[in-house]
Amino acid sequence: MSESASTHPRSIDLVSHQECQLVVIDVQEKLIPLIPVAKKLTLRIQQLIQAAQIFQIPISCTEQYPKGLGSTIPELSELLPEPIEKIRFSASECLGWGTAANTIDSRTKIVLTGLEAHVCIQQTALDLLAAGYRVIIPIDAVASRNQLDWNIAIKRMENSGAEITSTESILFEWCEVAGTDEFKQISRLITGKQ
């Protein structure tokens, strides 16, 4: 039996690509210049989006009051589906998913990425947790204008039940095994080698 067809039990805490959805929150033109780690943040989000496409993971994108904050930055918008506009800070309602118990598929693990960690990310995470979803926060793919706000938001989300990890951890958990075409594509994403 090959490793990819293994029947060895796997931890429910691993982030399987069959169970995930990716949400990119409010990475907009007037917000991104205020983010000290904007370049690294954009790279990590690009990696998550491209990996989600490789594994056919559903992707949602939101924009907070685009009339005032602008559109999603071009580096990401070219990779994303049409954004959902919102004025509520939490994206939970506009995603329209209802509760995890009522989902028609097994995609109840939600990877949240974007801006800002202490506002829209945090409020979305807490609402999705309340609706029964498992929320995964790649800390290198969420940011705030101020480090203190980011630190407190990460701690609060973790204390509330969100799982804190990194982009690269998620990518390799989606892969699960080496040697596949998907693994080779993910390796190229991580190393930047085409």
Tab-separated table of C-alpha atoms in Angstrom:
chain	number	residue	atom	x	y	z
A	1	MET	CA	0.000	0.000	0.000
A	2	SER	CA	1.403	3.424	-0.924
A	3	GLU	CA	1.803	6.198	1.632
A	4	SER	CA	-0.873	8.278	-0.102
A	5	ALA	CA	-3.369	5.438	0.340
A	6	SER	CA	-2.363	4.779	3.954
A	7	THR	CA	-5.045	3.837	6.457
A	8	HIS	CA	-2.900	5.037	9.358
A	9	PRO	CA	-5.010	7.327	11.582
A	10	ARG	CA	-4.388	11.074	11.130
A	11	SER	CA	-4.901	13.792	13.726
A	12	ILE	CA	-8.121	15.767	13.418
A	13	ASP	CA	-6.009	18.850	14.149
A	14	LEU	CA	-4.232	18.555	10.800
A	15	VAL	CA	-5.584	20.835	8.090
A	16	SER	CA	-6.735	18.503	5.320
A	17	HIS	CA	-7.370	20.150	1.958
A	18	GLN	CA	-10.636	18.191	1.619
A	19	GLU	CA	-12.018	19.919	4.735
A	20	CYS	CA	-10.865	23.508	4.117
A	21	GLN	CA	-12.043	26.778	2.715
A	22	LEU	CA	-9.825	29.847	2.326
A	23	VAL	CA	-11.083	33.354	3.076
A	24	VAL	CA	-9.058	36.429	2.062
A	25	ILE	CA	-10.300	39.408	4.056
A	26	ASP	CA	-9.943	43.069	3.053
A	27	VAL	CA	-6.450	43.296	1.536
A	28	GLN	CA	-7.315	46.639	-0.019
A	29	GLU	CA	-5.486	49.476	-1.742
A	30	LYS	CA	-5.859	52.069	1.027
A	31	LEU	CA	-5.114	49.665	3.876
A	32	ILE	CA	-2.025	47.845	2.593
A	33	PRO	CA	0.309	50.922	2.596
A	34	LEU	CA	-0.331	51.233	6.362
A	35	ILE	CA	0.860	47.674	7.081
A	36	PRO	CA	4.557	47.443	8.072
A	37	VAL	CA	4.842	43.828	6.811
A	38	ALA	CA	2.823	44.381	3.622
A	39	LYS	CA	5.302	42.746	1.243
A	40	LYS	CA	5.667	39.531	3.277
A	41	LEU	CA	1.932	39.450	3.973
A	42	THR	CA	1.103	39.711	0.260
A	43	LEU	CA	3.547	36.908	-0.584
A	44	ARG	CA	2.082	34.563	2.041
A	45	ILE	CA	-1.473	35.253	0.905
A	46	GLN	CA	-0.471	34.643	-2.725
A	47	GLN	CA	1.014	31.295	-1.690
A	48	LEU	CA	-2.172	30.306	0.117
A	49	ILE	CA	-4.368	31.316	-2.822
A	50	GLN	CA	-2.223	29.479	-5.375
A	51	ALA	CA	-2.047	26.369	-3.175
A	52	ALA	CA	-5.820	26.463	-2.671
A	53	GLN	CA	-6.207	26.552	-6.454
A	54	ILE	CA	-3.896	23.533	-6.810
A	55	PHE	CA	-6.020	21.551	-4.344
A	56	GLN	CA	-9.357	22.948	-5.584
A	57	ILE	CA	-10.115	24.482	-2.201
A	58	PRO	CA	-12.980	27.002	-2.331
A	59	ILE	CA	-11.798	30.602	-1.951
A	60	SER	CA	-13.828	33.604	-0.816
A	61	CYS	CA	-12.689	37.222	-0.830
A	62	THR	CA	-14.167	40.236	0.956
A	63	GLU	CA	-13.735	43.994	0.727
A	64	GLN	CA	-14.626	46.338	3.578
A	65	TYR	CA	-16.415	49.448	2.271
A	66	PRO	CA	-14.495	49.523	-1.054
A	67	LYS	CA	-15.833	53.002	-1.877
A	68	GLY	CA	-13.640	54.317	0.946
A	69	LEU	CA	-10.868	51.710	1.223
A	70	GLY	CA	-10.408	50.826	-2.431
A	71	SER	CA	-10.345	47.466	-4.168
A	72	THR	CA	-8.346	44.354	-3.365
A	73	ILE	CA	-4.717	44.955	-4.333
A	74	PRO	CA	-3.914	43.859	-7.920
A	75	GLU	CA	-1.301	41.283	-6.831
A	76	LEU	CA	-4.146	39.319	-5.224
A	77	SER	CA	-7.249	40.337	-7.170
A	78	GLU	CA	-5.950	38.678	-10.348
A	79	LEU	CA	-5.923	35.357	-8.445
A	80	LEU	CA	-9.228	35.720	-6.590
A	81	PRO	CA	-12.924	35.328	-7.323
A	82	GLU	CA	-15.181	38.391	-7.340
A	83	PRO	CA	-14.999	39.991	-3.870
A	84	ILE	CA	-17.990	40.238	-1.571
A	85	GLU	CA	-18.547	43.810	-0.397
A	86	LYS	CA	-19.299	44.373	3.274
A	87	ILE	CA	-19.701	47.091	5.858
A	88	ARG	CA	-19.966	44.808	8.906
A	89	PHE	CA	-16.456	44.110	10.202
A	90	SER	CA	-17.117	40.391	10.577
A	91	ALA	CA	-17.269	38.607	7.230
A	92	SER	CA	-19.230	35.708	8.700
A	93	GLU	CA	-22.659	37.003	7.712
A	94	CYS	CA	-21.768	38.065	4.165
A	95	LEU	CA	-20.191	34.662	3.444
A	96	GLY	CA	-23.678	33.237	3.919
A	97	TRP	CA	-22.612	29.818	5.167
A	98	GLY	CA	-24.865	29.435	8.198
A	99	THR	CA	-23.667	26.987	10.833
A	100	ALA	CA	-21.092	24.253	10.367
A	101	ALA	CA	-23.705	21.676	11.352
A	102	ASN	CA	-25.757	22.628	8.287
A	103	THR	CA	-22.964	22.460	5.698
A	104	ILE	CA	-23.593	20.112	2.778
A	105	ASP	CA	-19.925	19.130	2.518
A	106	SER	CA	-17.100	18.513	4.972
A	107	ARG	CA	-15.450	21.931	4.515
A	108	THR	CA	-15.743	23.197	8.064
A	109	LYS	CA	-12.097	24.218	8.597
A	110	ILE	CA	-11.706	27.848	7.603
A	111	VAL	CA	-8.306	29.388	6.903
A	112	LEU	CA	-8.574	33.147	7.489
A	113	THR	CA	-6.049	35.531	6.021
A	114	GLY	CA	-5.833	39.275	5.397
A	115	LEU	CA	-6.479	42.506	7.284
A	116	GLU	CA	-6.710	43.613	9.995
A	117	ALA	CA	-5.998	40.945	12.591
A	118	HIS	CA	-7.608	42.857	15.478
A	119	VAL	CA	-10.699	43.994	13.575
A	120	CYS	CA	-12.157	42.056	10.640
A	121	ILE	CA	-10.077	38.890	11.053
A	122	GLN	CA	-10.794	38.634	14.775
A	123	GLN	CA	-14.520	39.378	14.503
A	124	THR	CA	-14.901	36.911	11.624
A	125	ALA	CA	-12.965	34.241	13.528
A	126	LEU	CA	-15.081	34.624	16.656
A	127	ASP	CA	-18.347	34.519	14.685
A	128	LEU	CA	-17.258	31.447	12.701
A	129	LEU	CA	-16.213	29.693	15.914
A	130	ALA	CA	-19.635	30.485	17.374
A	131	ALA	CA	-21.202	28.913	14.266
A	132	GLY	CA	-19.259	25.690	14.852
A	133	TYR	CA	-16.459	26.079	12.305
A	134	ARG	CA	-12.823	25.341	13.074
A	135	VAL	CA	-10.818	28.473	12.375
A	136	ILE	CA	-7.181	28.345	11.330
A	137	ILE	CA	-5.077	31.517	11.469
A	138	PRO	CA	-1.730	31.537	9.606
A	139	ILE	CA	-0.019	34.231	11.681
A	140	ASP	CA	2.292	35.249	8.851
A	141	ALA	CA	-0.699	35.857	6.551
A	142	VAL	CA	-2.681	38.199	8.818
A	143	ALA	CA	-1.535	41.637	9.886
A	144	SER	CA	-2.467	44.873	11.617
A	145	ARG	CA	-1.124	48.383	11.396
A	146	ASN	CA	0.228	48.103	14.956
A	147	GLN	CA	2.154	45.173	16.458
A	148	LEU	CA	0.366	45.430	19.815
A	149	ASP	CA	-3.052	45.097	18.166
A	150	TRP	CA	-1.809	42.062	16.196
A	151	ASN	CA	-0.333	40.425	19.325
A	152	ILE	CA	-3.510	40.834	21.345
A	153	ALA	CA	-5.722	39.654	18.480
A	154	ILE	CA	-3.680	36.471	17.964
A	155	LYS	CA	-3.802	35.711	21.689
A	156	ARG	CA	-7.533	36.408	21.934
A	157	MET	CA	-8.398	34.277	18.883
A	158	GLU	CA	-6.264	31.405	20.179
A	159	ASN	CA	-7.856	31.653	23.633
A	160	SER	CA	-11.265	31.506	21.938
A	161	GLY	CA	-10.420	28.301	20.082
A	162	ALA	CA	-8.831	29.370	16.808
A	163	GLU	CA	-5.830	27.310	15.735
A	164	ILE	CA	-2.671	29.368	15.217
A	165	THR	CA	-0.128	28.134	12.684
A	166	SER	CA	1.953	29.352	9.730
A	167	THR	CA	1.404	29.470	5.989
A	168	GLU	CA	4.049	26.867	5.275
A	169	SER	CA	2.572	24.469	7.837
A	170	ILE	CA	-0.802	24.735	6.113
A	171	LEU	CA	0.707	24.168	2.665
A	172	PHE	CA	2.466	20.983	3.753
A	173	GLU	CA	-0.604	19.727	5.619
A	174	TRP	CA	-2.623	20.243	2.435
A	175	CYS	CA	0.052	18.189	0.606
A	176	GLU	CA	0.256	15.419	3.207
A	177	VAL	CA	2.888	13.460	1.229
A	178	ALA	CA	5.960	14.203	-0.877
A	179	GLY	CA	6.502	13.029	-4.426
A	180	THR	CA	3.142	14.026	-5.897
A	181	ASP	CA	2.553	16.615	-8.618
A	182	GLU	CA	0.836	18.794	-5.998
A	183	PHE	CA	3.867	18.553	-3.719
A	184	LYS	CA	6.149	19.642	-6.553
A	185	GLN	CA	3.925	22.648	-7.284
A	186	ILE	CA	3.804	23.599	-3.596
A	187	SER	CA	7.592	23.267	-3.316
A	188	ARG	CA	7.958	25.700	-6.234
A	189	LEU	CA	5.567	28.131	-4.519
A	190	ILE	CA	7.601	28.037	-1.318
A	191	THR	CA	11.040	28.304	-2.926
A	192	GLY	CA	9.973	30.755	-5.606
A	193	LYS	CA	11.546	28.549	-8.272
A	194	GLN	CA	9.489	27.920	-11.368
